[in-house]
mmCIF file of C-alpha atoms and ligand atoms in Angstrom:
data_model
loop_
_atom_site.group_PDB
_atom_site.id
_atom_site.type_symbol
_atom_site.label_atom_id
_atom_site.label_comp_id
_atom_site.label_asym_id
_atom_site.label_seq_id
_atom_site.Cartn_x
_atom_site.Cartn_y
_atom_site.Cartn_z
ATOM 1 C CA MET A 1 21.337 144.571 88.745
ATOM 2 C CA GLU A 2 20.883 146.648 91.872
ATOM 3 C CA ASN A 3 21.113 143.446 93.956
ATOM 4 C CA LEU A 4 24.348 142.422 92.286
ATOM 5 C CA ILE A 5 25.844 145.832 93.083
ATOM 6 C CA GLN A 6 24.682 145.511 96.665
ATOM 7 C CA LEU A 7 26.212 142.032 96.827
ATOM 8 C CA GLN A 8 29.578 143.333 95.628
ATOM 9 C CA LYS A 9 29.424 146.229 98.101
ATOM 10 C CA ASN A 10 28.820 143.806 100.950
ATOM 11 C CA TYR A 11 31.682 141.584 99.860
ATOM 12 C CA ASP A 12 33.889 144.694 99.680
ATOM 13 C CA LEU A 13 32.847 145.559 103.224
ATOM 14 C CA ILE A 14 33.924 142.124 104.399
ATOM 15 C CA VAL A 15 37.335 142.541 102.794
ATOM 16 C CA GLU A 16 37.687 145.964 104.390
ATOM 17 C CA LEU A 17 36.583 144.753 107.819
ATOM 18 C CA GLU A 18 38.918 141.771 107.714
ATOM 19 C CA LYS A 19 41.748 144.113 106.805
ATOM 20 C CA ARG A 20 40.918 146.312 109.798
ATOM 21 C CA ILE A 21 40.673 143.331 112.155
ATOM 22 C CA ASN A 22 43.995 142.054 110.925
ATOM 23 C CA TYR A 23 45.552 145.466 111.504
ATOM 24 C CA LEU A 24 44.186 145.540 115.050
ATOM 25 C CA ARG A 25 45.520 142.069 115.767
ATOM 26 C CA ASN A 26 49.008 143.327 114.872
ATOM 27 C CA TYR A 27 48.524 146.819 116.236
ATOM 28 C CA PRO A 28 51.940 148.533 115.869
ATOM 29 C CA LYS A 29 51.614 150.684 118.978
ATOM 30 C CA LEU A 30 50.848 147.634 121.111
ATOM 31 C CA ILE A 31 53.828 145.734 119.714
ATOM 32 C CA GLN A 32 55.993 148.770 120.460
ATOM 33 C CA ILE A 33 54.781 149.084 124.053
ATOM 34 C CA LYS A 34 55.236 145.366 124.651
ATOM 35 C CA GLU A 35 58.785 145.602 123.379
ATOM 36 C CA LYS A 36 59.403 148.488 125.788
ATOM 37 C CA SER A 37 57.925 146.558 128.693
ATOM 38 C CA ARG A 38 60.202 143.627 127.902
ATOM 39 C CA LYS A 39 63.205 145.952 128.111
ATOM 40 C CA ILE A 40 62.053 147.354 131.449
ATOM 41 C CA TYR A 41 61.482 143.820 132.693
ATOM 42 C CA ASN A 42 65.061 142.931 131.780
ATOM 43 C CA PHE A 43 66.377 146.011 133.585
ATOM 44 C CA GLN A 44 64.326 145.080 136.601
ATOM 45 C CA ASN A 45 65.842 141.600 136.585
ATOM 46 C CA LYS A 46 69.329 143.014 136.276
ATOM 47 C CA TRP A 47 68.868 145.101 139.441
ATOM 48 C CA ARG A 48 67.188 142.220 141.229
ATOM 49 C CA LYS A 49 70.137 139.979 140.476
ATOM 50 C CA LYS A 50 72.575 142.608 141.757
ATOM 51 C CA LEU A 51 70.489 143.029 144.886
ATOM 52 C CA ASP A 52 70.367 139.276 145.499
ATOM 53 C CA ASN A 53 74.121 139.009 145.071
ATOM 54 C CA SER A 54 74.753 141.854 147.489
ATOM 55 C CA ARG A 55 72.437 140.309 150.048
ATOM 56 C CA THR A 56 74.367 137.049 149.748
ATOM 57 C CA ASP A 57 77.615 139.006 150.177
ATOM 58 C CA LEU A 58 76.220 140.715 153.250
ATOM 59 C CA LYS A 59 75.248 137.422 154.854
ATOM 60 C CA LYS A 60 78.710 136.053 154.245
ATOM 61 C CA LEU A 61 80.349 139.173 155.697
ATOM 62 C CA GLU A 62 78.148 139.040 158.760
ATOM 63 C CA LYS A 63 79.109 135.443 159.314
ATOM 64 C CA ASP A 64 82.803 136.304 158.910
ATOM 65 C CA LEU A 65 82.407 139.153 161.327
ATOM 66 C CA GLN A 66 80.802 136.923 163.903
ATOM 67 C CA SER A 67 83.585 134.385 163.636
ATOM 68 C CA LYS A 68 86.235 137.104 163.972
ATOM 69 C CA GLU A 69 84.490 138.438 167.057
ATOM 70 C CA GLU A 70 84.428 135.000 168.610
ATOM 71 C CA THR A 71 88.108 134.509 167.940
ATOM 72 C CA LEU A 72 88.852 137.946 169.317
ATOM 73 C CA ASN A 73 86.915 137.189 172.480
ATOM 74 C CA GLU A 74 88.889 134.025 172.998
ATOM 75 C CA ILE A 75 92.158 135.913 172.593
ATOM 76 C CA VAL A 76 91.081 138.696 174.928
ATOM 77 C CA ASN A 77 89.921 136.186 177.535
ATOM 78 C CA GLU A 78 93.218 134.408 177.396
ATOM 79 C CA LEU A 79 95.217 137.632 177.422
ATOM 80 C CA TYR A 80 93.566 139.125 180.450
ATOM 81 C CA SER A 81 92.839 135.964 182.393
ATOM 82 C CA GLY A 82 95.934 136.520 184.475
ATOM 83 C CA LYS A 83 96.941 132.936 184.007
ATOM 84 C CA ILE A 84 99.644 133.601 181.429
ATOM 85 C CA ASN A 85 102.894 134.976 182.749
ATOM 86 C CA ASP A 86 105.194 134.216 179.873
ATOM 87 C CA ILE A 87 105.936 137.564 178.209
ATOM 88 C CA LYS A 88 106.607 135.978 174.836
ATOM 89 C CA ILE A 89 103.233 134.261 174.769
ATOM 90 C CA LEU A 90 101.562 137.468 175.911
ATOM 91 C CA GLU A 91 103.231 139.367 173.086
ATOM 92 C CA VAL A 92 102.090 136.807 170.543
ATOM 93 C CA LEU A 93 98.560 137.080 171.883
ATOM 94 C CA LYS A 94 98.747 140.895 171.736
ATOM 95 C CA ASP A 95 99.825 140.706 168.122
ATOM 96 C CA ARG A 96 96.967 138.372 167.332
ATOM 97 C CA GLU A 97 94.516 140.679 169.069
ATOM 98 C CA GLU A 98 95.720 143.609 167.024
ATOM 99 C CA LYS A 99 95.570 141.615 163.796
ATOM 100 C CA MET A 100 92.086 140.375 164.580
ATOM 101 C CA ASN A 101 90.900 143.909 165.336
ATOM 102 C CA LYS A 102 92.239 145.130 162.004
ATOM 103 C CA GLU A 103 90.525 142.304 160.132
ATOM 104 C CA LYS A 104 87.296 142.998 161.975
ATOM 105 C CA GLU A 105 87.446 146.655 161.059
ATOM 106 C CA SER A 106 88.079 145.851 157.430
ATOM 107 C CA ILE A 107 85.043 143.544 157.352
ATOM 108 C CA GLU A 108 82.942 146.210 159.038
ATOM 109 C CA ASN A 109 83.913 148.655 156.307
ATOM 110 C CA GLU A 110 82.926 146.123 153.676
ATOM 111 C CA VAL A 111 79.574 145.662 155.404
ATOM 112 C CA ILE A 112 78.929 149.399 155.232
ATOM 113 C CA GLU A 113 79.870 149.422 151.543
ATOM 114 C CA VAL A 114 77.609 146.471 150.695
ATOM 115 C CA MET A 115 74.727 148.020 152.647
ATOM 116 C CA GLY A 116 75.124 151.184 150.570
ATOM 117 C CA LYS A 117 74.941 149.086 147.416
ATOM 118 C CA ILE A 118 71.835 147.311 148.690
ATOM 119 C CA ASP A 119 70.221 150.716 149.242
ATOM 120 C CA ILE A 120 70.984 151.831 145.704
ATOM 121 C CA TYR A 121 69.915 148.532 144.110
ATOM 122 C CA THR A 122 66.671 148.480 146.091
ATOM 123 C CA ARG A 123 65.878 151.990 144.904
ATOM 124 C CA GLU A 124 66.642 151.093 141.273
ATOM 125 C CA LEU A 125 64.634 147.887 141.490
ATOM 126 C CA ASN A 126 61.630 149.759 142.883
ATOM 127 C CA LYS A 127 61.937 152.370 140.164
ATOM 128 C CA TYR A 128 61.734 149.717 137.434
ATOM 129 C CA LYS A 129 58.987 147.836 139.255
ATOM 130 C CA HIS A 130 56.940 151.018 139.240
ATOM 131 C CA LYS A 131 57.685 151.639 135.562
ATOM 132 C CA LEU A 132 56.707 148.080 134.731
ATOM 133 C CA ASN A 133 53.429 148.411 136.621
ATOM 134 C CA LEU A 134 52.550 151.554 134.713
ATOM 135 C CA ILE A 135 53.348 150.069 131.324
ATOM 136 C CA GLU A 136 51.483 146.858 132.117
ATOM 137 C CA GLU A 137 48.423 148.891 132.980
ATOM 138 C CA LYS A 138 48.779 150.684 129.657
ATOM 139 C CA ILE A 139 49.073 147.397 127.766
ATOM 140 C CA GLU A 140 46.031 145.965 129.490
ATOM 141 C CA LYS A 141 43.966 149.040 128.652
ATOM 142 C CA LEU A 142 45.053 149.059 125.026
ATOM 143 C CA GLU A 143 44.414 145.341 124.652
ATOM 144 C CA SER A 144 40.927 145.653 126.018
ATOM 145 C CA GLN A 145 40.236 148.563 123.667
ATOM 146 C CA ILE A 146 41.437 146.507 120.728
ATOM 147 C CA GLU A 147 39.409 143.483 121.786
ATOM 148 C CA GLU A 148 36.291 145.589 122.065
ATOM 149 C CA LYS A 149 36.806 147.046 118.610
ATOM 150 C CA ILE A 150 37.381 143.589 117.135
ATOM 151 C CA ARG A 151 34.221 142.325 118.812
ATOM 152 C CA LEU A 152 32.354 145.187 117.189
ATOM 153 C CA TYR A 153 33.793 144.352 113.770
ATOM 154 C CA ASP A 154 32.981 140.670 114.238
ATOM 155 C CA LYS A 155 29.408 141.584 115.005
ATOM 156 C CA LYS A 156 29.310 143.716 111.874
ATOM 157 C CA LEU A 157 30.766 140.845 109.833
ATOM 158 C CA LEU A 158 27.939 138.590 110.974
ATOM 159 C CA GLU A 159 25.401 141.204 109.953
ATOM 160 C CA ILE A 160 26.967 141.562 106.528
ATOM 161 C CA GLN A 161 27.037 137.816 106.020
ATOM 162 C CA LYS A 162 23.344 137.751 106.847
ATOM 163 C CA ASN A 163 22.763 140.558 104.346
ATOM 164 C CA ILE A 164 24.708 138.682 101.699
ATOM 165 C CA LYS A 165 22.592 135.591 102.180
ATOM 166 C CA HIS A 166 19.473 137.651 101.830
ATOM 167 C CA ILE A 167 20.708 139.472 98.729
ATOM 168 C CA ARG A 168 21.852 136.253 97.060
ATOM 169 C CA ASN A 169 18.340 134.854 97.415
ATOM 170 C CA ASN A 170 17.082 137.699 95.279
ATOM 171 C CA ILE A 171 19.526 137.329 92.400
ATOM 172 C CA ASP A 172 18.945 135.284 89.293
ATOM 173 C CA THR A 173 20.735 131.924 89.651
ATOM 174 C CA GLU A 174 22.514 132.103 86.323
ATOM 175 C CA ILE A 175 23.964 135.556 87.012
ATOM 176 C CA LEU A 176 24.895 134.505 90.508
ATOM 177 C CA GLN A 177 26.792 131.462 89.236
ATOM 178 C CA LYS A 178 28.650 133.614 86.765
ATOM 179 C CA TYR A 179 29.429 136.166 89.481
ATOM 180 C CA ASP A 180 30.711 133.492 91.884
ATOM 181 C CA LEU A 181 32.903 132.051 89.168
ATOM 182 C CA VAL A 182 34.523 135.432 88.440
ATOM 183 C CA ARG A 183 34.868 136.091 92.166
ATOM 184 C CA LYS A 184 37.100 133.062 92.532
ATOM 185 C CA LYS A 185 39.649 134.988 90.472
ATOM 186 C CA HIS A 186 38.885 138.582 91.407
ATOM 187 C CA LYS A 187 37.575 139.731 94.785
ATOM 188 C CA ASN A 188 36.029 142.682 92.957
ATOM 189 C CA ALA A 189 34.092 140.571 90.496
ATOM 190 C CA LEU A 190 31.656 143.336 89.664
ATOM 191 C CA VAL A 191 33.094 146.700 88.683
ATOM 192 C CA ALA A 192 31.741 149.899 87.187
ATOM 193 C CA VAL A 193 32.682 151.211 83.776
ATOM 194 C CA ILE A 194 34.348 154.563 84.363
ATOM 195 C CA ASN A 195 35.289 156.793 81.411
ATOM 196 C CA GLN A 196 34.583 153.868 79.092
ATOM 197 C CA ALA A 197 37.156 151.724 80.860
ATOM 198 C CA CYS A 198 36.822 148.696 83.139
ATOM 199 C CA SER A 199 37.641 149.910 86.665
ATOM 200 C CA GLY A 200 39.002 146.451 87.476
ATOM 201 C CA CYS A 201 41.745 146.180 84.860
ATOM 202 C CA ASN A 202 41.632 149.822 83.708
ATOM 203 C CA LEU A 203 41.524 148.849 80.048
ATOM 204 C CA GLY A 204 39.126 150.470 77.633
ATOM 205 C CA VAL A 205 35.799 148.896 76.880
ATOM 206 C CA TYR A 206 34.724 148.377 73.254
ATOM 207 C CA LEU A 207 31.743 150.203 71.893
ATOM 208 C CA ASN A 208 29.803 147.001 71.286
ATOM 209 C CA THR A 209 30.373 146.089 74.901
ATOM 210 C CA MET A 210 28.924 149.442 75.846
ATOM 211 C CA ASP A 211 25.964 148.672 73.623
ATOM 212 C CA ALA A 212 25.477 145.265 75.238
ATOM 213 C CA LEU A 213 25.766 146.898 78.638
ATOM 214 C CA ALA A 214 23.057 149.375 77.798
ATOM 215 C CA LEU A 215 20.836 146.523 76.748
ATOM 216 C CA LYS A 216 21.559 143.799 79.319
ATOM 217 C CA GLY A 217 22.810 145.829 82.279
ATOM 218 C CA VAL A 218 25.757 143.544 82.959
ATOM 219 C CA VAL A 219 28.433 142.001 80.674
ATOM 220 C CA GLU A 220 31.918 140.549 81.085
ATOM 221 C CA CYS A 221 35.029 142.631 80.501
ATOM 222 C CA GLU A 222 36.718 141.195 77.394
ATOM 223 C CA ASN A 223 40.085 141.687 78.980
ATOM 224 C CA CYS A 224 39.888 140.564 82.620
ATOM 225 C CA GLY A 225 36.550 138.736 82.710
ATOM 226 C CA ARG A 226 35.113 140.848 85.532
ATOM 227 C CA LEU A 227 31.447 141.710 85.321
ATOM 228 C CA LEU A 228 30.841 145.271 84.217
ATOM 229 C CA TYR A 229 27.991 147.644 84.888
ATOM 230 C CA ILE A 230 27.318 151.287 84.275
ATOM 231 C CA GLU A 231 27.040 153.380 87.377
ATOM 232 C CA ILE A 232 23.993 155.595 87.387
ATOM 233 C CA ASN A 233 24.298 158.557 89.699
HETATM 234 ZN ZN1 LIG B 301 38.509 144.445 82.915
#
């Protein structure tokens, strides 16, 4: 009888340990942190994209600026070469010089604006990079803690399984077969009678069952089929 109780206790431990392992594998806090890190990652990408676009803009502006400068140089060279005497042509060239200078100035202003944006985006990107690093460290730490705990539980499971094997060797075959059969239906195949009721199905136990229990030590519950015993404290 004592062995059968021990067997049930060990099976209960397995159920409990598996529940705990399962909980750890879906640890809510870890899921939450991972969700947060995904959001930060997306923010980081958003700023990176903006930064990349601004850098492309800057390159284009610089190229434009260079081309304007070249054109301007050509105009200035022509204007002040002393070779052109026609006033009308000189006036046209003057106009073009002025126009070119205005365009150049406008591009220069744009360059300053884009550079300011690049500054801001770089700062934002670095901020999120830093945040992401911190949260990734946190995730790694938590994951390793969880893994260690699971390893511990796995080790315990192996020990319990060894215990179970040992206990089963010391139980009468007929009782063991009966127990295994009930266990296919109810994980808690062996339950105590508490206040004259089966603690598996909570229904009352007949007096003659109590009598049989007193005599044999273990009988089936008439209602649920679980094996009953009387707990002696
Ligand atoms: Zn019952």
